[in-house]
Amino acid sequence: QVQLAESGGGLVEAGGSLRLSCAASGRTFSSYAMGWFRQAPGTEREFVAAMWWIGGSTIYADSVKGRFTISRDIAGTMYLQMNSLKPEDTAVYYCAAGSTWPRQAAGPDYGMDYWGKGTLVTVSS
């Protein structure tokens, strides 16, 4: 059974940093893309960042470029380092895995196959 479990969310002041973790288990993700998404209250889920598990290619939403960094370790955990946080970064953050790059045209799930339950990040002004 595939499981993705996020952790590391919390309350932080604007300008601060947080590191989110996503522990993946239940299958081999070597041919998968792994990504981070977020959803603020009253808004649609949006793409944040993604990486190919093998090779390390990464893509970022324009809103987080230069502030967020996606990475992983060999143990199967993916990370999202978030620096210079802004109040507009407040959202529930989800990790996901899919056999293709996230595609907004694929619908609210971006074509991803597996999702975690999310972790809340709140940035105070």
C-alpha positions in Angstrom: 0.0 0.0 0.0 1.5 3.3 -1.1 1.7 5.9 1.6 2.8 9.5 1.5 3.1 11.2 4.9 3.8 14.9 5.2 5.3 16.6 8.3 7.0 19.8 9.4 4.2 22.3 9.1 3.5 24.9 11.7 3.3 28.6 12.5 6.1 30.9 11.4 6.5 34.6 11.1 6.9 36.3 7.7 10.5 36.1 6.6 11.0 32.8 8.4 11.7 29.3 7.2 10.2 25.9 7.5 11.2 22.5 6.1 8.5 20.1 5.1 9.1 16.4 4.8 7.3 13.7 2.8 8.0 10.1 3.8 7.1 7.8 0.9 6.6 4.0 1.2 4.8 1.1 -0.4 6.5 1.0 -3.8 9.5 2.1 -5.7 9.3 5.7 -7.0 12.4 5.5 -9.2 10.3 6.2 -12.3 8.0 8.8 -10.7 7.8 12.5 -10.3 7.3 13.7 -6.8 5.8 17.1 -6.1 4.5 19.6 -3.6 1.2 21.3 -3.9 -0.8 23.6 -1.6 -4.3 24.8 -1.0 -5.3 27.9 0.8 -8.8 28.2 2.3 -11.3 29.0 -0.5 -8.9 28.5 -3.3 -8.0 25.7 -5.7 -5.1 23.4 -5.1 -2.0 24.8 -6.8 1.3 23.4 -7.9 4.4 24.4 -5.9 7.4 22.3 -7.0 8.3 18.9 -8.4 11.2 16.7 -9.0 12.0 13.6 -10.9 13.0 10.9 -8.4 15.9 9.7 -10.6 18.0 12.4 -12.2 16.8 15.2 -10.0 15.2 17.5 -12.6 13.1 20.1 -10.8 10.4 22.6 -11.7 8.9 25.4 -9.5 5.9 27.6 -9.6 6.9 31.2 -10.3 5.6 32.3 -7.0 8.1 30.3 -5.0 11.2 30.4 -7.3 14.3 31.5 -5.4 12.6 30.9 -2.0 11.6 27.2 -2.0 13.9 24.2 -2.7 12.7 20.7 -3.4 15.0 17.8 -2.6 15.1 14.2 -1.5 17.3 11.7 0.3 18.3 8.2 -0.6 16.1 6.9 2.2 12.9 7.8 0.3 12.0 11.1 2.0 11.3 14.2 0.0 11.7 17.7 1.4 10.5 21.2 0.7 12.8 23.9 2.2 10.8 27.1 2.4 12.7 30.4 3.0 11.6 34.0 3.1 8.0 32.9 3.8 5.2 35.3 3.1 1.6 35.4 4.5 0.4 34.3 1.1 2.3 31.1 1.5 -0.2 30.1 4.2 -1.9 26.8 3.0 -2.2 23.1 3.5 0.8 21.6 1.8 0.5 18.2 0.1 3.0 15.9 -1.4 2.1 13.7 -4.3 3.7 11.2 -6.7 2.9 10.5 -10.3 4.3 8.7 -13.4 4.4 12.0 -15.2 5.2 15.6 -14.5 2.2 17.4 -12.8 -0.2 18.7 -15.4 -2.7 21.3 -14.5 -4.8 20.3 -17.6 -5.3 16.9 -16.0 -7.6 18.4 -13.3 -7.4 19.1 -9.6 -5.1 16.1 -9.0 -2.7 17.3 -11.7 -2.5 13.8 -13.0 -0.7 12.6 -9.8 -1.4 9.0 -8.7 -0.8 9.2 -4.9 -1.4 12.0 -2.4 -0.6 12.6 1.3 -3.1 14.0 3.7 -1.3 17.4 4.0 0.4 19.5 6.6 -0.7 23.1 7.5 1.7 26.0 7.1 0.6 29.3 8.6 2.7 32.4 8.0 1.9 35.4 10.2 2.5 39.0 9.1 
